[in-house]
CSV table of C-alpha atoms and ligand atoms in Angstrom, one decimal:
chain,number,residue,atom,x,y,z
A,1,MET,CA,-3.6,10.0,-25.9
A,2,ALA,CA,-2.1,8.3,-23.0
A,3,LEU,CA,-4.5,6.9,-20.4
A,4,VAL,CA,-4.2,9.2,-17.2
A,5,ASP,CA,-6.5,8.9,-14.2
A,6,ARG,CA,-7.7,12.0,-12.3
A,7,LEU,CA,-4.8,13.0,-10.6
A,8,GLY,CA,-2.5,12.3,-14.3
A,9,ARG,CA,-1.4,9.2,-13.4
A,10,PRO,CA,-0.7,7.1,-16.5
A,11,LEU,CA,-1.6,2.9,-16.3
A,12,GLY,CA,1.7,2.0,-16.3
A,13,SER,CA,1.8,-1.2,-14.6
A,14,LEU,CA,-0.2,-3.9,-13.2
A,15,ARG,CA,0.6,-6.6,-10.8
A,16,ILE,CA,-0.9,-9.7,-11.7
A,17,SER,CA,-1.5,-12.4,-8.8
A,18,VAL,CA,-1.5,-16.3,-9.9
A,19,THR,CA,-2.9,-17.5,-7.1
A,20,ASP,CA,-4.1,-16.8,-3.7
A,21,ARG,CA,-2.4,-20.0,-1.6
A,22,CYS,CA,0.7,-19.5,-0.2
A,23,ASN,CA,3.3,-22.1,1.2
A,24,LEU,CA,4.7,-19.3,3.9
A,25,ARG,CA,2.2,-17.8,6.8
A,26,CYS,CA,3.9,-14.7,7.4
A,27,GLN,CA,3.3,-12.5,10.5
A,28,TYR,CA,2.7,-9.3,8.7
A,29,CYS,CA,0.6,-11.0,6.1
A,30,MET,CA,-0.9,-13.8,7.2
A,31,PRO,CA,-0.9,-14.3,11.1
A,32,GLU,CA,-4.1,-16.2,11.3
A,33,GLU,CA,-4.5,-20.0,11.8
A,34,GLU,CA,-7.2,-20.1,9.2
A,35,TYR,CA,-8.4,-18.4,5.9
A,36,VAL,CA,-11.0,-18.4,3.6
A,37,TRP,CA,-10.0,-19.1,-0.2
A,38,LEU,CA,-10.6,-18.5,-3.9
A,39,PRO,CA,-13.0,-20.9,-5.4
A,40,ARG,CA,-10.7,-23.0,-7.6
A,41,GLU,CA,-13.3,-22.2,-10.7
A,42,ASP,CA,-12.8,-18.8,-10.6
A,43,ILE,CA,-9.1,-18.5,-11.0
A,44,LEU,CA,-8.2,-17.2,-14.6
A,45,HIS,CA,-6.6,-19.4,-16.6
A,46,PHE,CA,-3.3,-18.9,-18.6
A,47,GLU,CA,-5.1,-17.9,-21.8
A,48,GLU,CA,-7.8,-15.3,-19.9
A,49,ILE,CA,-4.8,-13.9,-17.8
A,50,ALA,CA,-2.9,-13.4,-21.2
A,51,ARG,CA,-5.5,-11.6,-23.1
A,52,LEU,CA,-6.4,-9.4,-19.9
A,53,ALA,CA,-2.8,-8.3,-20.3
A,54,HIS,CA,-2.2,-7.7,-24.2
A,55,VAL,CA,-5.5,-5.3,-23.2
A,56,PHE,CA,-3.5,-3.3,-20.5
A,57,ALA,CA,-0.7,-3.5,-23.0
A,58,SER,CA,-2.7,-1.8,-25.3
A,59,LEU,CA,-3.8,0.7,-23.0
A,60,GLY,CA,-0.4,1.9,-21.9
A,61,VAL,CA,1.0,-0.7,-19.4
A,62,THR,CA,5.0,-1.3,-20.0
A,63,ARG,CA,5.1,-3.6,-17.0
A,64,LEU,CA,4.3,-6.6,-15.5
A,65,ARG,CA,5.0,-7.7,-12.3
A,66,ILE,CA,3.7,-11.6,-11.3
A,67,THR,CA,2.6,-12.0,-7.7
A,68,GLY,CA,0.6,-14.2,-5.7
A,69,GLY,CA,0.1,-15.9,-2.7
A,70,GLU,CA,3.0,-17.6,-3.8
A,71,PRO,CA,3.1,-17.2,-7.5
A,72,LEU,CA,5.6,-20.7,-7.8
A,73,LEU,CA,2.7,-22.9,-6.6
A,74,ARG,CA,1.2,-22.2,-9.8
A,75,ARG,CA,1.6,-25.0,-12.1
A,76,ASP,CA,3.5,-24.3,-15.2
A,77,LEU,CA,4.1,-21.0,-14.8
A,78,PRO,CA,6.8,-20.7,-17.7
A,79,ALA,CA,3.9,-21.0,-19.8
A,80,LEU,CA,2.5,-18.4,-18.4
A,81,ILE,CA,5.5,-16.3,-18.4
A,82,ALA,CA,6.4,-17.5,-22.4
A,83,LEU,CA,3.3,-15.8,-23.1
A,84,LEU,CA,3.4,-12.6,-21.5
A,85,ALA,CA,7.2,-12.5,-22.7
A,86,ARG,CA,5.7,-12.0,-26.1
A,87,ILE,CA,3.7,-9.2,-25.5
A,88,GLU,CA,5.7,-6.5,-27.6
A,89,LYS,CA,4.7,-3.9,-25.6
A,90,ILE,CA,6.1,-5.0,-21.7
A,91,THR,CA,9.5,-4.1,-21.6
A,92,ASP,CA,9.7,-5.3,-18.0
A,93,LEU,CA,8.4,-8.6,-17.0
A,94,ALA,CA,9.1,-9.5,-13.3
A,95,LEU,CA,8.2,-12.0,-10.7
A,96,THR,CA,8.1,-11.9,-6.9
A,97,THR,CA,8.2,-14.7,-4.4
A,98,ASN,CA,9.3,-16.6,-1.7
A,99,GLY,CA,12.0,-18.4,-3.3
A,100,VAL,CA,10.8,-21.8,-1.5
A,101,LEU,CA,10.4,-23.2,-5.3
A,102,LEU,CA,12.8,-20.8,-6.9
A,103,ALA,CA,16.2,-23.1,-7.2
A,104,ASP,CA,14.4,-25.6,-9.3
A,105,ARG,CA,12.3,-23.1,-11.2
A,106,ALA,CA,14.6,-20.4,-11.6
A,107,GLU,CA,16.1,-21.5,-15.1
A,108,ALA,CA,13.3,-22.6,-17.0
A,109,LEU,CA,11.7,-18.9,-16.0
A,110,ARG,CA,14.7,-17.3,-17.7
A,111,ALA,CA,14.0,-19.1,-20.5
A,112,ALA,CA,10.3,-18.8,-21.1
A,113,GLY,CA,11.8,-14.9,-20.7
A,114,LEU,CA,10.9,-13.5,-17.3
A,115,HIS,CA,13.7,-10.7,-16.8
A,116,ARG,CA,14.0,-10.6,-13.2
A,117,VAL,CA,12.9,-11.8,-10.3
A,118,THR,CA,12.5,-10.4,-6.5
A,119,VAL,CA,13.0,-12.7,-3.7
A,120,SER,CA,11.1,-11.5,-0.1
A,121,LEU,CA,13.7,-12.2,2.2
A,122,ASP,CA,13.1,-10.5,5.9
A,123,THR,CA,15.9,-12.2,7.6
A,124,LEU,CA,18.8,-15.1,7.6
A,125,ALA,CA,18.6,-16.1,11.1
A,126,ARG,CA,17.2,-19.3,10.9
A,127,GLU,CA,15.0,-19.9,14.2
A,128,ARG,CA,13.6,-15.9,13.5
A,129,PHE,CA,12.6,-17.2,10.0
A,130,ARG,CA,10.8,-20.2,11.9
A,131,ARG,CA,8.7,-17.9,13.7
A,132,LEU,CA,8.1,-14.9,11.1
A,133,THR,CA,6.9,-17.1,8.6
A,134,ARG,CA,6.2,-20.4,11.2
A,135,THR,CA,8.0,-22.7,8.3
A,136,ASP,CA,11.5,-23.8,8.5
A,137,GLU,CA,12.3,-23.5,4.5
A,138,LEU,CA,15.3,-20.6,5.0
A,139,ASP,CA,17.7,-23.0,3.0
A,140,ARG,CA,15.4,-23.8,0.8
A,141,VAL,CA,15.2,-19.5,0.2
A,142,LEU,CA,18.7,-18.9,0.2
A,143,ALA,CA,19.5,-21.8,-2.3
A,144,GLY,CA,16.2,-20.2,-4.3
A,145,ILE,CA,17.9,-16.7,-4.2
A,146,GLN,CA,21.6,-18.2,-5.0
A,147,SER,CA,19.7,-19.7,-8.5
A,148,ALA,CA,18.4,-16.5,-9.2
A,149,ALA,CA,21.7,-14.8,-9.4
A,150,ASP,CA,23.0,-17.3,-11.5
A,151,HIS,CA,20.5,-17.1,-13.9
A,152,PHE,CA,19.0,-13.8,-13.9
A,153,PRO,CA,21.0,-10.5,-14.5
A,154,ILE,CA,18.5,-8.6,-11.8
A,155,VAL,CA,18.3,-9.8,-8.3
A,156,LYS,CA,16.3,-7.6,-5.7
A,157,LEU,CA,16.0,-8.9,-2.0
A,158,ASP,CA,12.7,-7.5,-0.7
A,159,THR,CA,12.6,-7.0,3.6
A,160,VAL,CA,9.9,-5.8,5.5
A,161,VAL,CA,11.4,-4.5,8.1
A,162,MET,CA,9.7,-4.9,11.7
A,163,ARG,CA,10.4,-2.8,15.1
A,164,GLY,CA,12.1,-5.3,17.3
A,165,VAL,CA,11.5,-8.0,14.9
A,166,ASN,CA,14.2,-8.2,12.5
A,167,ASP,CA,15.6,-4.3,12.8
A,168,ASP,CA,18.8,-5.4,13.8
A,169,GLU,CA,19.7,-7.1,10.7
A,170,LEU,CA,19.6,-4.0,7.9
A,171,THR,CA,23.3,-4.7,7.6
A,172,GLY,CA,23.6,-8.3,7.7
A,173,LEU,CA,21.0,-7.5,4.9
A,174,VAL,CA,22.9,-5.8,2.5
A,175,GLU,CA,25.9,-7.6,3.3
A,176,TYR,CA,24.0,-10.6,2.6
A,177,GLY,CA,22.9,-8.4,-0.6
A,178,ARG,CA,26.3,-7.5,-1.5
A,179,THR,CA,27.8,-10.5,-1.8
A,180,ILE,CA,25.5,-12.5,-4.2
A,181,GLY,CA,24.8,-9.2,-6.4
A,182,ALA,CA,21.3,-8.3,-5.3
A,183,GLU,CA,19.9,-4.7,-4.0
A,184,VAL,CA,17.9,-4.8,-0.7
A,185,ARG,CA,14.8,-2.4,-0.9
A,186,PHE,CA,13.7,-2.5,2.8
A,187,ILE,CA,10.0,-1.8,3.1
A,188,GLU,CA,8.4,-0.4,5.8
A,189,TYR,CA,5.6,-2.7,7.7
A,190,MET,CA,1.8,-2.2,6.0
A,191,ASP,CA,-1.3,-1.7,7.8
A,192,VAL,CA,-3.1,-2.9,4.7
A,193,GLY,CA,-4.5,-6.7,4.2
A,194,GLY,CA,-4.2,-9.4,6.7
A,195,ALA,CA,-1.6,-7.1,9.2
A,196,THR,CA,-3.9,-8.0,12.0
A,197,HIS,CA,-1.5,-7.6,14.5
A,198,TRP,CA,-0.8,-4.5,13.1
A,199,SER,CA,0.4,-1.0,15.2
A,200,MET,CA,2.5,1.7,15.0
A,201,ASP,CA,4.8,1.1,16.8
A,202,ARG,CA,5.8,-2.0,15.1
A,203,VAL,CA,6.9,-0.1,12.4
A,204,PHE,CA,10.4,0.9,11.7
A,205,PRO,CA,10.4,4.0,9.6
A,206,ARG,CA,12.3,5.2,7.1
A,207,ALA,CA,14.4,8.0,9.1
A,208,ALA,CA,15.3,4.9,11.4
A,209,MET,CA,16.4,3.3,8.7
A,210,LEU,CA,18.6,5.5,7.4
A,211,ASP,CA,20.4,6.1,10.8
A,212,ALA,CA,20.9,2.5,11.6
A,213,LEU,CA,22.8,2.2,8.0
A,214,GLY,CA,24.6,5.5,8.7
A,215,ARG,CA,25.9,4.8,12.1
A,216,ARG,CA,27.4,1.8,10.7
A,217,TYR,CA,28.7,2.4,6.9
A,218,GLY,CA,29.0,6.6,7.3
A,219,ALA,CA,27.2,9.3,4.9
A,220,ILE,CA,24.4,7.9,2.8
A,221,GLU,CA,23.6,9.9,-0.9
A,222,PRO,CA,20.2,9.5,-2.1
A,223,LEU,CA,20.5,8.9,-5.5
A,224,PRO,CA,18.0,10.5,-8.1
A,225,ASN,CA,14.5,9.0,-8.7
A,226,ASP,CA,13.8,7.3,-11.6
A,227,GLY,CA,10.4,7.2,-12.1
A,228,PRO,CA,7.2,5.5,-10.6
A,229,ALA,CA,9.5,2.4,-8.9
A,230,PRO,CA,7.9,2.7,-5.2
A,231,ALA,CA,11.5,2.5,-3.7
A,232,ASP,CA,13.4,5.5,-3.2
A,233,ARG,CA,17.1,4.6,-3.6
A,234,PHE,CA,20.7,5.4,-1.8
A,235,SER,CA,24.0,4.4,-1.9
A,236,LEU,CA,26.5,3.9,0.4
A,237,PRO,CA,30.2,5.0,0.8
A,238,ASP,CA,31.4,1.9,-1.0
A,239,GLY,CA,29.0,2.6,-4.1
A,240,THR,CA,26.6,-0.4,-2.4
A,241,THR,CA,23.2,0.7,-3.3
A,242,PHE,CA,19.9,-0.2,-1.4
A,243,GLY,CA,15.9,1.3,-1.5
A,244,ILE,CA,13.5,1.8,1.2
A,245,ILE,CA,9.7,1.7,0.1
A,246,SER,CA,8.1,3.5,2.9
A,247,SER,CA,5.0,3.2,2.1
A,248,THR,CA,3.7,4.1,5.5
A,249,THR,CA,5.3,6.9,6.4
A,250,GLN,CA,6.1,9.0,3.5
A,251,PRO,CA,3.6,7.2,0.5
A,252,PHE,CA,4.1,8.0,-3.0
A,253,CYS,CA,0.6,7.8,-4.3
A,254,ARG,CA,1.0,10.7,-6.4
A,255,THR,CA,3.2,8.8,-9.0
A,256,CYS,CA,1.4,5.3,-8.6
A,257,ASP,CA,0.7,4.0,-11.8
A,258,ARG,CA,0.5,0.7,-10.3
A,259,SER,CA,-3.3,-1.0,-10.2
A,260,ARG,CA,-3.5,-5.3,-9.7
A,261,LEU,CA,-5.6,-8.4,-11.0
A,262,THR,CA,-6.4,-11.0,-8.2
A,263,ALA,CA,-6.0,-14.3,-9.1
A,264,ASP,CA,-9.8,-14.6,-10.0
A,265,GLY,CA,-9.9,-11.5,-12.0
A,266,LEU,CA,-10.7,-8.8,-10.0
A,267,TRP,CA,-9.2,-5.8,-11.3
A,268,PHE,CA,-8.1,-3.4,-8.0
A,269,LEU,CA,-7.2,0.7,-8.7
A,270,CYS,CA,-5.0,0.9,-5.2
A,271,LEU,CA,-3.8,-1.4,-2.7
A,272,TYR,CA,-6.0,-0.2,-0.1
A,273,ALA,CA,-9.1,0.1,-2.6
A,274,ARG,CA,-12.0,-1.6,-0.6
A,275,GLU,CA,-13.8,-2.9,-4.3
A,276,GLY,CA,-12.0,-4.4,-7.8
A,277,MET,CA,-14.0,-4.5,-11.1
A,278,ASP,CA,-14.5,-8.3,-11.7
A,279,LEU,CA,-13.1,-8.4,-15.3
A,280,ARG,CA,-13.6,-12.5,-15.1
A,281,ALA,CA,-17.2,-12.1,-15.0
A,282,LEU,CA,-16.5,-10.0,-18.7
A,283,VAL,CA,-13.8,-12.2,-20.7
A,284,ARG,CA,-16.3,-15.1,-19.0
A,285,SER,CA,-19.6,-13.5,-20.5
A,286,GLY,CA,-17.7,-13.3,-24.2
A,287,ALA,CA,-17.2,-9.1,-24.0
A,288,ALA,CA,-14.9,-8.4,-27.1
A,289,ASP,CA,-11.4,-6.8,-26.2
A,290,GLU,CA,-12.8,-3.5,-27.2
A,291,ALA,CA,-15.7,-3.5,-24.8
A,292,LEU,CA,-12.8,-4.7,-21.8
A,293,ARG,CA,-10.9,-1.7,-22.7
A,294,ASP,CA,-14.0,0.4,-22.5
A,295,ALA,CA,-14.2,-0.5,-18.8
A,296,ILE,CA,-10.7,-0.3,-18.2
A,297,VAL,CA,-10.9,3.2,-19.9
A,298,THR,CA,-13.6,4.4,-18.0
A,299,ALA,CA,-12.3,3.3,-14.6
A,300,TRP,CA,-8.8,4.3,-15.1
A,301,SER,CA,-9.8,8.1,-15.9
A,302,ALA,CA,-12.3,7.9,-12.8
A,303,ARG,CA,-9.5,7.1,-10.4
A,304,GLU,CA,-8.7,9.2,-7.8
A,305,ASP,CA,-7.2,6.7,-5.5
A,306,ARG,CA,-4.8,7.8,-2.9
A,307,GLY,CA,-5.2,5.1,-0.3
A,308,ALA,CA,-2.0,4.9,1.7
A,309,GLU,CA,-1.7,8.9,1.8
A,310,LEU,CA,-5.0,9.3,3.3
A,311,ARG,CA,-4.0,6.8,6.2
A,312,VAL,CA,-1.2,8.8,7.3
A,313,ASP,CA,-3.9,11.4,7.8
A,314,GLU,CA,-5.6,8.9,10.3
A,315,ARG,CA,-5.0,9.3,13.7
A,316,ASP,CA,-5.0,6.2,16.2
A,317,ARG,CA,-3.9,4.2,12.8
A,318,THR,CA,-4.8,0.3,13.4
A,319,PRO,CA,-4.8,-2.5,11.0
A,320,PHE,CA,-6.9,-1.3,8.0
A,321,VAL,CA,-9.2,-4.3,7.9
A,322,PRO,CA,-10.5,-5.9,10.7
A,323,ILE,CA,-10.4,-10.2,10.7
A,324,SER,CA,-14.0,-10.5,11.2
A,325,ARG,CA,-14.0,-8.3,7.5
A,326,LEU,CA,-11.3,-10.4,5.8
A,327,ARG,CA,-13.0,-13.2,6.5
A,328,LYS,CA,-15.8,-12.5,4.7
A,329,ASP,CA,-13.9,-10.7,1.8
A,330,PRO,CA,-10.9,-12.6,1.3
A,331,HIS,CA,-9.8,-10.3,-2.0
A,332,LEU,CA,-9.1,-7.6,0.9
A,333,GLU,CA,-6.3,-9.9,2.2
A,334,MET,CA,-2.2,-8.9,1.2
A,335,HIS,CA,-1.7,-12.5,0.0
A,336,THR,CA,-4.7,-12.4,-2.5
A,337,ARG,CA,-3.8,-8.5,-3.9
A,338,GLY,CA,-0.4,-9.6,-3.9
A,339,GLY,CA,1.3,-7.0,-2.7
B,1,LIG,N1,4.4,-14.7,-1.6
B,1,LIG,C1,5.1,-13.5,-2.6
B,1,LIG,C2,6.4,-13.2,-1.6
B,1,LIG,O1,6.3,-13.5,-0.5
B,1,LIG,O2,6.6,-12.0,-2.4
B,1,LIG,C3,4.4,-12.7,-3.2
B,1,LIG,C4,3.3,-12.2,-2.5
B,1,LIG,S1,3.8,-11.1,-1.2
B,1,LIG,C5,1.8,-10.8,-0.7
B,1,LIG,C6,4.4,-9.9,-1.9
B,1,LIG,C7,4.8,-8.7,-0.8
B,1,LIG,O3,3.9,-8.2,0.0
B,1,LIG,C8,6.1,-9.6,0.1
B,1,LIG,O4,7.0,-9.4,-0.4
B,1,LIG,C9,5.3,-9.2,1.0
B,1,LIG,O5,7.0,-9.2,2.0
B,1,LIG,C10,4.8,-8.1,1.1
B,1,LIG,N2,3.9,-7.6,2.3
B,1,LIG,C11,2.6,-8.4,2.7
B,1,LIG,N3,2.7,-8.0,3.7
B,1,LIG,C12,3.0,-7.0,4.3
B,1,LIG,C13,2.6,-5.7,4.8
B,1,LIG,N4,2.0,-5.8,6.1
B,1,LIG,N5,4.1,-4.8,5.2
B,1,LIG,C14,4.7,-4.7,4.2
B,1,LIG,N6,4.6,-5.7,3.2
B,1,LIG,C15,4.0,-6.3,2.8
């Protein structure tokens, strides 16, 4: 019988963070000067990750997404991809990257068995990119996206839209996506993890996105929802499609089948969960697959998280976790949970 949680949601997708380190410092994710990093000896080895992925697949997971931090900072990532690509029940093996290191690696990742790539791209303007990420890597990111488009059948672009920062670039990003054959997904700025400067008036909501695109292109048609994917998809009059992930104003907890494994093996059942289950401790204490399965089944069966929905009900919303708390527990960071 399929494993479902208390709200009837299956265990379908696992996001695997392979490192908490990042080579960008995006304002909405890592705005501070200093960070507490996970101890290196705690980071799961590829064989440990692959073993856990096998166990999750045996319980119903069919989709894996490799994330970080910046996953391409993890040495020899194609070797991990090759291990995961061998898991028969996995029908979707994806990677989320900032693209900086992608140009040279796309071919090897594809050859290793990666199915598709999502690249985060918030702006096409050089000076804005520099301010947003505190690096000057836009050219390398664009080269990475081109290389992904050359080697992968499916490439998506993820854009976090912030009011007054990049909300004037929606059409520019749609046009750019069209030229390289990539669908853009606009993400509402979320209050979670390292978004310590978040405030509701910096959120550019879904309705405003649709309004801005509708004014430029004309009538926008919603496309039928194809399962538990976080994005609602839309079509422009010329057939160009795009997505909106409205995690802040219209969350989709009721269909959320995702969970997250941090690079050091903590398993989180919700992006907003304050605590995770220590699967590394189980693996390293010599637990058999059956014991790992039991632990996962028990936790998932009791899951009733709907963190983003509960946030919507909150009045006077401020960042979910203050910086003092993040310093004490880096697992609460978005760059540790993998977004
Ligand atoms: N480094 C990789 C990348 O840039 O795609 C993977 C990790 S990153 C944490 C994963 C995703 O989380 C990115 O698309 C990023 O834009 C998103 N993200 C981080 N902080 C966010 C926030 N406060 N609101 C919305 N999305 C956020």
